[in-house]
Short mmCIF file of C-alpha atoms in Angstrom, two decimals:
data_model
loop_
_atom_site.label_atom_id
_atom_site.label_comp_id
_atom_site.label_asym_id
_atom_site.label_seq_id
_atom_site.Cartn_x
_atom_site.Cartn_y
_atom_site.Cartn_z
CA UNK A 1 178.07 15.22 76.61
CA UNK A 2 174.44 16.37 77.89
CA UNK A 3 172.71 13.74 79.69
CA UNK A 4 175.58 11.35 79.93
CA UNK A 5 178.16 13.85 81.65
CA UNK A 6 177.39 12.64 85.63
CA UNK A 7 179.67 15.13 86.71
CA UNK A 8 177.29 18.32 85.70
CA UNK A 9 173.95 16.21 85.86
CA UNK A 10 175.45 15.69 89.99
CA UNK A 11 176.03 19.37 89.93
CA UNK A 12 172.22 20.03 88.50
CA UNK A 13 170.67 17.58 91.65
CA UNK A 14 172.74 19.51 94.11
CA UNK A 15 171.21 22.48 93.28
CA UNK A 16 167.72 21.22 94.21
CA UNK A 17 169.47 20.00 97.60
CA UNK A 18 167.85 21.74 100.71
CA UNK A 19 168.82 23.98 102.18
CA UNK A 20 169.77 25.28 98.75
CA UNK A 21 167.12 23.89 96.85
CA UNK A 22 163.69 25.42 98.25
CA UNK A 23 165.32 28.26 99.29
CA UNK A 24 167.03 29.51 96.26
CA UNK A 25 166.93 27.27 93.27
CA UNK A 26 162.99 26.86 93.50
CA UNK A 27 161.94 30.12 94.71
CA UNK A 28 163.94 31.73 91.43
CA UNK A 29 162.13 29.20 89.69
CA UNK A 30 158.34 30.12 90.96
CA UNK A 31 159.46 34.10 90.71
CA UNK A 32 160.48 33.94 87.45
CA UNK A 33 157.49 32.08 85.94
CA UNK A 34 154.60 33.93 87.85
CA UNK A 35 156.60 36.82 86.23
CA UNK A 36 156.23 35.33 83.24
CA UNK A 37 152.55 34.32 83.43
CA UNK A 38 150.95 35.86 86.14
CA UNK A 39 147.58 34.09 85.37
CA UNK A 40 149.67 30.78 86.41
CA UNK A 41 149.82 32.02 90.22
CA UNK A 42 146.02 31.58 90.98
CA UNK A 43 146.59 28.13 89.92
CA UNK A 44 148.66 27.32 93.06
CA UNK A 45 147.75 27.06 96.93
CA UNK A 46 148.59 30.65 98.57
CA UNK A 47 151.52 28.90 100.64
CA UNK A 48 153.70 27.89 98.06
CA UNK A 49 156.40 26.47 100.90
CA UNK A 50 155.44 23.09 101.51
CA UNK A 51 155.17 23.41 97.09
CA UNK A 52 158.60 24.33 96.95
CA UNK A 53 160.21 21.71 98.95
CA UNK A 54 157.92 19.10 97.22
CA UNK A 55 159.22 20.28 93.54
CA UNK A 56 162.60 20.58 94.84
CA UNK A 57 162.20 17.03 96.19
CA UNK A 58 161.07 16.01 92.87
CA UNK A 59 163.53 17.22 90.78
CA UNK A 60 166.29 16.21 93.05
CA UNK A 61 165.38 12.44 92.65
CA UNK A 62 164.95 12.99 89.09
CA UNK A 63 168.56 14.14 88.29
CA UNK A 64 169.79 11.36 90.87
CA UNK A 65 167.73 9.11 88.66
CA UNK A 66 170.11 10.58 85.96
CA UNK A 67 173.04 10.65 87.65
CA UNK A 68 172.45 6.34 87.78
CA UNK A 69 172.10 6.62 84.32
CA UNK A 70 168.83 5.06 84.75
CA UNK A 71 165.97 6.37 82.27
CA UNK A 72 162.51 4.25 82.74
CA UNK A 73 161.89 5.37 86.20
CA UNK A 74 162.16 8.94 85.80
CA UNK A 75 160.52 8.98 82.32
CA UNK A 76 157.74 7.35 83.66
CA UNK A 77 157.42 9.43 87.24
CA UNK A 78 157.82 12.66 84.60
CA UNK A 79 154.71 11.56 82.63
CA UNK A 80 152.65 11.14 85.72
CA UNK A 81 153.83 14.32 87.04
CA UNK A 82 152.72 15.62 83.78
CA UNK A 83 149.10 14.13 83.92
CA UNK A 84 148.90 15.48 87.67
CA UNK A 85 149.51 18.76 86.40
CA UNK A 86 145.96 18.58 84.87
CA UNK A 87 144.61 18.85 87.95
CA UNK A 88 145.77 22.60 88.90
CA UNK A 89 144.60 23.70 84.82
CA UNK A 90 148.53 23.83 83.88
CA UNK A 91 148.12 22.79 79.81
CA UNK A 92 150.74 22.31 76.89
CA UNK A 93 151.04 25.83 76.54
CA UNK A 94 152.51 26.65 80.39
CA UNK A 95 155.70 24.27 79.64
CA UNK A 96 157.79 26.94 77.05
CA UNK A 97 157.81 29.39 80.28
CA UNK A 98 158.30 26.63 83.22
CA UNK A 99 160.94 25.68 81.35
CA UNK A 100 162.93 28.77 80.29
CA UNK A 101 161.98 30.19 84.11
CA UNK A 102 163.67 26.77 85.33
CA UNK A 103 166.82 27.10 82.94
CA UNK A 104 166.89 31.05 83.99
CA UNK A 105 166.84 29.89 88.29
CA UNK A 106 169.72 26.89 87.34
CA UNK A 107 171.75 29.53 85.93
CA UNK A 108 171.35 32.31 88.63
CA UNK A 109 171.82 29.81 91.18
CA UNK A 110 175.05 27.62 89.65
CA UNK A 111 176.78 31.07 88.13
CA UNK A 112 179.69 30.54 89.86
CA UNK A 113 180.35 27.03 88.52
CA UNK A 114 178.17 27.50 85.32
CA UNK A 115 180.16 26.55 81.70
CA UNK A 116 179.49 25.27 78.03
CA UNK A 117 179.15 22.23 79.45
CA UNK A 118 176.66 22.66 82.29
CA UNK A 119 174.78 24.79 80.09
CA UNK A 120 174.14 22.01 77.31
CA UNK A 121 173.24 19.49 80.19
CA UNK A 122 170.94 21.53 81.52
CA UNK A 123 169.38 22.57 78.46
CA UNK A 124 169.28 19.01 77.12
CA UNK A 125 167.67 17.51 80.28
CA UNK A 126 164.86 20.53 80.52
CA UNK A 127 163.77 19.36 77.24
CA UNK A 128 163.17 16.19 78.75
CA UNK A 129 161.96 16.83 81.54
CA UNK A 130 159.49 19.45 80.44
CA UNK A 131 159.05 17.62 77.42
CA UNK A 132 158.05 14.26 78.98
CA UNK A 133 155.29 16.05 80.81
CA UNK A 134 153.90 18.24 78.02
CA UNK A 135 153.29 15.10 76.46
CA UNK A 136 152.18 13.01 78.87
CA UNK A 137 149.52 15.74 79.82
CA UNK A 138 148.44 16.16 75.89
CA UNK A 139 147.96 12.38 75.46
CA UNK A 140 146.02 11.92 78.61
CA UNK A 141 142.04 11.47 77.72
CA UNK A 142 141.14 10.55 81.01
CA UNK A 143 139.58 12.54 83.94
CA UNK A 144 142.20 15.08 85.26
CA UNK A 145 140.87 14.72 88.58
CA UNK A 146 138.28 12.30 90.79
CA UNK A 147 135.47 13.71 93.48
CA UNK A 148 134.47 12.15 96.23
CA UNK A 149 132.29 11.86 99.32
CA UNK A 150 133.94 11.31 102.81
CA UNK A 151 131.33 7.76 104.38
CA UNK A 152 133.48 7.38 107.24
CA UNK A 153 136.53 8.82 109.61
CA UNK A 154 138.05 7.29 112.45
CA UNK A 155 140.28 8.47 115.01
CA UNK A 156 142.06 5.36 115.49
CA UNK A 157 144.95 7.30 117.61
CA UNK A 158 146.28 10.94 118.81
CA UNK A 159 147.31 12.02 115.45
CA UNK A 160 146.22 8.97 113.45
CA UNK A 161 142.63 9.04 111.22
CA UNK A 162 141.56 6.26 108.72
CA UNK A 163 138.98 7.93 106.04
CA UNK A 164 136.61 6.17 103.70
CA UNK A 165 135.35 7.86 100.39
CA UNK A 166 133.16 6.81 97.95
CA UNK A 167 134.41 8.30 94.74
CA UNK A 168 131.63 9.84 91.85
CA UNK A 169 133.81 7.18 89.49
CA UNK A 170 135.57 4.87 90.40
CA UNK A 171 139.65 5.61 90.19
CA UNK A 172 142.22 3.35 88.49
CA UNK A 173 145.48 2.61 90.23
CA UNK A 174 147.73 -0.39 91.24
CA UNK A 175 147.78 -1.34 94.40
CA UNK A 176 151.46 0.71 96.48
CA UNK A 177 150.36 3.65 94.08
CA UNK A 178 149.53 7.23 95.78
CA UNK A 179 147.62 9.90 94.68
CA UNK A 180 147.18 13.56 95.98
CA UNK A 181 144.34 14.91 97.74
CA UNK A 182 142.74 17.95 97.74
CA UNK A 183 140.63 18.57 100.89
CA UNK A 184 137.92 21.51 101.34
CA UNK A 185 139.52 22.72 104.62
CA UNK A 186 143.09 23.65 103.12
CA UNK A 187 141.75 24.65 98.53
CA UNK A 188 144.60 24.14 96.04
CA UNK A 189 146.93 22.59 98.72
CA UNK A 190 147.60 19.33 97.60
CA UNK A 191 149.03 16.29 99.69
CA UNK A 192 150.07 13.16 98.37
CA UNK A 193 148.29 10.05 100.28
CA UNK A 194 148.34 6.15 99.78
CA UNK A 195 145.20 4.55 99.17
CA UNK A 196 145.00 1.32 102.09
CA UNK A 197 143.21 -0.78 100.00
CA UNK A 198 142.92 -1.95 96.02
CA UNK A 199 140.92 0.10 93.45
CA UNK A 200 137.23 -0.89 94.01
CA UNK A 201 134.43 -1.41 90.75
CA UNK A 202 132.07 0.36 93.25
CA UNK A 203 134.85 3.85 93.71
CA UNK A 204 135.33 2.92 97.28
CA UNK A 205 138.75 4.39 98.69
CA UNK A 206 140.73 4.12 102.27
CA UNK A 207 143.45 6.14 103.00
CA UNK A 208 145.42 6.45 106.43
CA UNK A 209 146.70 10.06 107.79
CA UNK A 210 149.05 11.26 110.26
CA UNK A 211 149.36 14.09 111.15
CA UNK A 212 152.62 15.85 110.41
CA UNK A 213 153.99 18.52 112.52
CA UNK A 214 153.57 21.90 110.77
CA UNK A 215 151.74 20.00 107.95
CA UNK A 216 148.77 21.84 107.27
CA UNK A 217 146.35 19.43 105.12
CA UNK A 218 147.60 16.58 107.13
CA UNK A 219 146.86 18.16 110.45
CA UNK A 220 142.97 19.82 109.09
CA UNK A 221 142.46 15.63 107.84
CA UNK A 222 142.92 13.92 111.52
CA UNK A 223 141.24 17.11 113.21
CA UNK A 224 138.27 18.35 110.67
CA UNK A 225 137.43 15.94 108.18
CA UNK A 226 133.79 15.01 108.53
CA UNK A 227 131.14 12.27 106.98
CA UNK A 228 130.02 14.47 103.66
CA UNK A 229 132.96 16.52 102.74
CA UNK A 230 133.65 16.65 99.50
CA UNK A 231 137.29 15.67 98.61
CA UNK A 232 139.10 16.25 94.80
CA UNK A 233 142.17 13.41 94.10
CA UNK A 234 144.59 13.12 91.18
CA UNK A 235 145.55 10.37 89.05
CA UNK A 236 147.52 7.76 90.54
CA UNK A 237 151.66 8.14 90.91
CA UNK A 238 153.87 5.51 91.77
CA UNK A 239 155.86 2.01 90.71
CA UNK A 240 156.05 0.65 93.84
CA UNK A 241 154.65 -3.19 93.67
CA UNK A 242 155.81 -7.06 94.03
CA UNK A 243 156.65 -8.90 91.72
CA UNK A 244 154.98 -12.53 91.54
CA UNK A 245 157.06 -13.64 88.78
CA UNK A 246 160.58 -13.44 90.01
CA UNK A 247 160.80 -16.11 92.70
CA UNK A 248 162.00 -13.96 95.76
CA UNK A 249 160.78 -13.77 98.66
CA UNK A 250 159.17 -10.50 100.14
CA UNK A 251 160.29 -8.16 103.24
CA UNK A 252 158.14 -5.32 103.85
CA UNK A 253 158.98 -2.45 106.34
CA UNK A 254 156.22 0.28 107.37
CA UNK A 255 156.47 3.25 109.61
CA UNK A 256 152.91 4.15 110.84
CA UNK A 257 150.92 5.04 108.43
CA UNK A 258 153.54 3.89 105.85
CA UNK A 259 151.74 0.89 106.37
CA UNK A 260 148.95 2.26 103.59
CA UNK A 261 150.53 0.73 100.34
CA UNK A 262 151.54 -1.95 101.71
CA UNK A 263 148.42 -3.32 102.99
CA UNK A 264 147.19 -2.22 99.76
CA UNK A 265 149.76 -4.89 98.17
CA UNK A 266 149.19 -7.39 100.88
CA UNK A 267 145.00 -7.39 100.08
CA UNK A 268 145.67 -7.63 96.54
CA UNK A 269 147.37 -11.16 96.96
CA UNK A 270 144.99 -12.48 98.44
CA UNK A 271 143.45 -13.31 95.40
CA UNK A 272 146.42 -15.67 94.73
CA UNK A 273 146.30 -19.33 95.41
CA UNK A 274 150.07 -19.19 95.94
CA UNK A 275 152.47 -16.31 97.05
CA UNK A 276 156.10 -15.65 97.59
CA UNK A 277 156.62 -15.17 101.83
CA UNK A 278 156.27 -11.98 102.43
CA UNK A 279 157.22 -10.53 106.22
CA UNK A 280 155.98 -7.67 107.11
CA UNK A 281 157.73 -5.29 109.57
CA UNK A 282 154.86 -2.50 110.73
CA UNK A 283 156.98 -0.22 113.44
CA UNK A 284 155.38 3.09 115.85
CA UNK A 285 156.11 4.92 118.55
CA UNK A 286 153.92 3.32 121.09
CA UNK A 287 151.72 0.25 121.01
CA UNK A 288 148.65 1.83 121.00
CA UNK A 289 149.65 3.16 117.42
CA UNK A 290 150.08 -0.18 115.95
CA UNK A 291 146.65 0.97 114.45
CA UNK A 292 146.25 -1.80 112.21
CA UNK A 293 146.80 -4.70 113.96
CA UNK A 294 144.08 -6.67 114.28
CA UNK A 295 143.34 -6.36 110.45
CA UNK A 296 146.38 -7.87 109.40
CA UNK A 297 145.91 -10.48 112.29
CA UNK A 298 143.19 -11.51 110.14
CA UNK A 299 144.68 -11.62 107.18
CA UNK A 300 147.90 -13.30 108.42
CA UNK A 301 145.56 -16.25 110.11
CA UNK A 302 144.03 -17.54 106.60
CA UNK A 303 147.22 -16.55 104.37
CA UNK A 304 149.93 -18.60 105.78
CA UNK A 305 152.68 -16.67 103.57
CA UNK A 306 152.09 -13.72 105.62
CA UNK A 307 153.71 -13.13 108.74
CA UNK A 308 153.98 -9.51 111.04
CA UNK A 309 156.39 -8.59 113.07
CA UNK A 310 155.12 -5.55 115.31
CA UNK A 311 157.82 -3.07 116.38
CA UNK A 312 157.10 0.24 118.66
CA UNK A 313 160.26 2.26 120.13
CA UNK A 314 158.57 2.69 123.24
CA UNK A 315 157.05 -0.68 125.25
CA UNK A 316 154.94 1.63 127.48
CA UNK A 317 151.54 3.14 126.23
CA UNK A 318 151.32 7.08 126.52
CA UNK A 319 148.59 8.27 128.96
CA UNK A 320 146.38 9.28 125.99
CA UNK A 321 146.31 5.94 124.87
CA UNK A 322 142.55 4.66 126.61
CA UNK A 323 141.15 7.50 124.52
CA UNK A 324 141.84 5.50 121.57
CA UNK A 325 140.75 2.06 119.96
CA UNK A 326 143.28 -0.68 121.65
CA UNK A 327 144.98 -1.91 118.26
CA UNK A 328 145.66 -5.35 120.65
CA UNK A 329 145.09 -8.14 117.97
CA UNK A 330 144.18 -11.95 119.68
CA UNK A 331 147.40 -14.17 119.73
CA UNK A 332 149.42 -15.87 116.83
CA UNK A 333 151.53 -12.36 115.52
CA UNK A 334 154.83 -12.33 116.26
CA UNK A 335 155.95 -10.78 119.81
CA UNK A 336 156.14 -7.43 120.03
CA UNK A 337 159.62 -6.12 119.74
CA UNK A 338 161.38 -2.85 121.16
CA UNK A 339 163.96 -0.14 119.72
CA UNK A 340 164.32 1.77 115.98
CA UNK A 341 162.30 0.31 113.17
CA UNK A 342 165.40 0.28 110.99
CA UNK A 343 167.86 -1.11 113.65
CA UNK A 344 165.20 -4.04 114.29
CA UNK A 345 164.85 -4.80 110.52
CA UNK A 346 168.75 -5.34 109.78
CA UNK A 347 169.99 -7.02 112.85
CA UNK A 348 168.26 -9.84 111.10
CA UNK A 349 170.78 -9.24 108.29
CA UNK A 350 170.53 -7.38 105.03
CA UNK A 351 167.48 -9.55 103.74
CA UNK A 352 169.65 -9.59 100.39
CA UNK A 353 167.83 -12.53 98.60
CA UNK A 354 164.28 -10.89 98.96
CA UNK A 355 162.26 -8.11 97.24
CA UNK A 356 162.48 -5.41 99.56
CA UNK A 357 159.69 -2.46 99.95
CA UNK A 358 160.26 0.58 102.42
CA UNK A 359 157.44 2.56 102.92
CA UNK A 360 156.96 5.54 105.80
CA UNK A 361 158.37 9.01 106.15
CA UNK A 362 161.76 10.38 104.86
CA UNK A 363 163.49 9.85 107.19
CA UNK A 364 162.73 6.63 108.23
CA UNK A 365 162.60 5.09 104.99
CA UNK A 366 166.32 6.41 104.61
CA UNK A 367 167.79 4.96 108.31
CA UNK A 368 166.16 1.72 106.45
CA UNK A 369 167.96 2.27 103.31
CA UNK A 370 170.89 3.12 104.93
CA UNK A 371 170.98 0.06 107.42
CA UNK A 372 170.27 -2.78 105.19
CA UNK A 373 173.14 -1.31 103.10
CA UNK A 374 175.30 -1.91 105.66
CA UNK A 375 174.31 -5.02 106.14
CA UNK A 376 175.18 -5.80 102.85
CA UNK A 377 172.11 -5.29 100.96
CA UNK A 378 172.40 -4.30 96.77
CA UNK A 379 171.18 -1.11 96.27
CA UNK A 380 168.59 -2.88 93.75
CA UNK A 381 166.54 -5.32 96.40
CA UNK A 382 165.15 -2.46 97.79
CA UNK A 383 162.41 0.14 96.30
CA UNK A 384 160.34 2.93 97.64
CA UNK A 385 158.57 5.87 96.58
CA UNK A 386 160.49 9.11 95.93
CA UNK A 387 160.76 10.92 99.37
CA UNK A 388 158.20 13.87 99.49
CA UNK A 389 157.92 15.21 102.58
#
């Protein structure tokens, strides 16, 4: 049955499950084609961990992509993997050994369960995924990669920075897209990162970092990056947008700096006369993170469709806080409201007659996911990004 038979796709995704996944499942995988190729290895950052659980996270959306029986989405996530690829010098001629070294680790790590059947699944949706990318990356006759200048960083919080670039060309992309970044404090680690605003004629960029804890190119961003560093990005990845045409309405949830894309989307409808309502819910920790405030104060005072809803778990500021910019916009936001971003989005109800966007870390943008589908919400109203941690 091949790529209709959910049962062994569903066994295929589990194996890229963590704790199974990075551990077992991708390491095999990496092992076997280094082995392979061992001129493939200097390609990749010298910490392949955070690489593992990335591809594992990958793949595992991918088969639950298949699973749904849903094709467009993953064929078209598989073709800008494939195009990324560019960037680390993989070519058309890597893919024969990634993919018999990723058929090889399936069938080491499903053995006990593996059959005729799970064997022709597999085999049939390698091909495509493999074969999706190969092509995607031969097509491509654009740049496989975009340098840039760092003009500007701000420390807007403890562990928050907003950083301007001004790119040698300028970069295409739609407005929710992300890209990955390539930083000279941490070479050939790449990190994926949401540009704040739309693509500019002039290759001005914005993006807005946390720092994650343990995350190595996140946490050398916030702490190191300086006016003139030079910075390498990828194409653009991503599906996430609104749209205009439907009708609906618009809710928008961001966790810190989750916010990125969808300011991105927000600026870009500006240059609309008329707008579906779109209500923005932009959660933190503490007030003082609510970094972005006063900008989409502004925007929200001469766009009437727009209205913010602040949310921070805590009501009190952290003692750090008077080190930092006070994000305080002037009135006409909403009040400030306490608790769990996702809690405080769906005792409104499950917002099931708008176009819903989630955008934050994993696990936030799941609690969301999770909560509005208890209140009721289709599974369809509401898009994000895969989760890449």
């Amino acid at each position: 049955m091949g790529l209709t038979d959910r049962t062994a796709l569903q066994t295929l995704q589990d194996a890229f499950a963590a704790p199974a996944g990075p551990e077992v499942t991708v390491h095999r995988f990496f092992t076997r084609w280094f082995a392979a190729e061992p001129a493939v290895r200097a390609m990749f950052p010298p910490h392949l961990s955070p690489l593992r659980v990335a591809f594992a996270q990958a793949l595992h959306w991918v088969y639950g992509q298949l699973v749904a029986q849903r094709s467009k989405e993953p064929v078209a996530f598989l073709a800008q993997l494939g195009r990324d690829h560019r960037k680390y010098g993989v070519t058309a001629g890597h893919y024969p050994a990634m993919r018999a070294a990723l058929h090889a680790a399936l069938r080491d790590s499903l053995a006990a369960s593996w059959t005729a059947t799970l064997e022709a699944t597999t085999a049939q949706s390698l091909t495509l995924i493999t074969g999706v990318m190969s092509s995607a990356a031969g097509s491509d006759t654009g740049p496989a990669w975009w340098d840039g200048t760092v003009v500007e960083t701000h420390r807007v919080s403890r562990d928050l920075a907003v950083v301007r670039l001004q790119l040698d060309q300028p970069l295409p992309y739609h407005p929710g897209q992300y890209v990955k970044a390539e930083v000279p404090q941490c070479p050939r680690s790449w990190r994926y990162l949401s540009p704040a605003i739309p693509a500019q004629d002039s290759g001005g960029i914005e993006f807005h970092v946390r720092a994650v804890p343990g995350g190595l190119v996140s946490t050398a961003i916030v702490a190191e990056t300086r006016p003139g560093d030079r910075w390498r990005l990828s194409g653009a990845h991503g599906g996430l947008h609104i749209d205009r045409d439907r009708g609906d309405d618009v809710l928008m949830v961001a966790g810190s700096t989750g916010l990125a894309p969808l300011r991105a989307l927000i600026m870009d409808l500006t240059r609309w006369a008329q707008n579906p309502r779109v209500h923005l819910f932009f959660g933190a920790r503490y007030p003082c993170e609510l970094y972005d405030l006063p900008t989409l104060w502004q925007i929200a005072a001469h766009n009437p469709w727009l209205s913010v809803s602040p949310v921070t778990e805590y009501s009190a500021d952290p003692p750090w806080a008077p080190h930092y910019p006070d994000p305080t916009p002037p009135r006409g936001l909403h009040v400030r409201q306490g608790g769990r971003l996702p809690e405080v989005v769906a005792q409104y109800g499950g917002w099931g007659d708008r176009q819903i966007l989630v955008c934050g870390g994993p696990a936030m943008v799941r609690a969301t996911v999770a909560a509005l589908r208890a209140r009721g919400t289709a599974a369809d109203r509401v898009h994000h990004d895969p989760l890449f941690s």
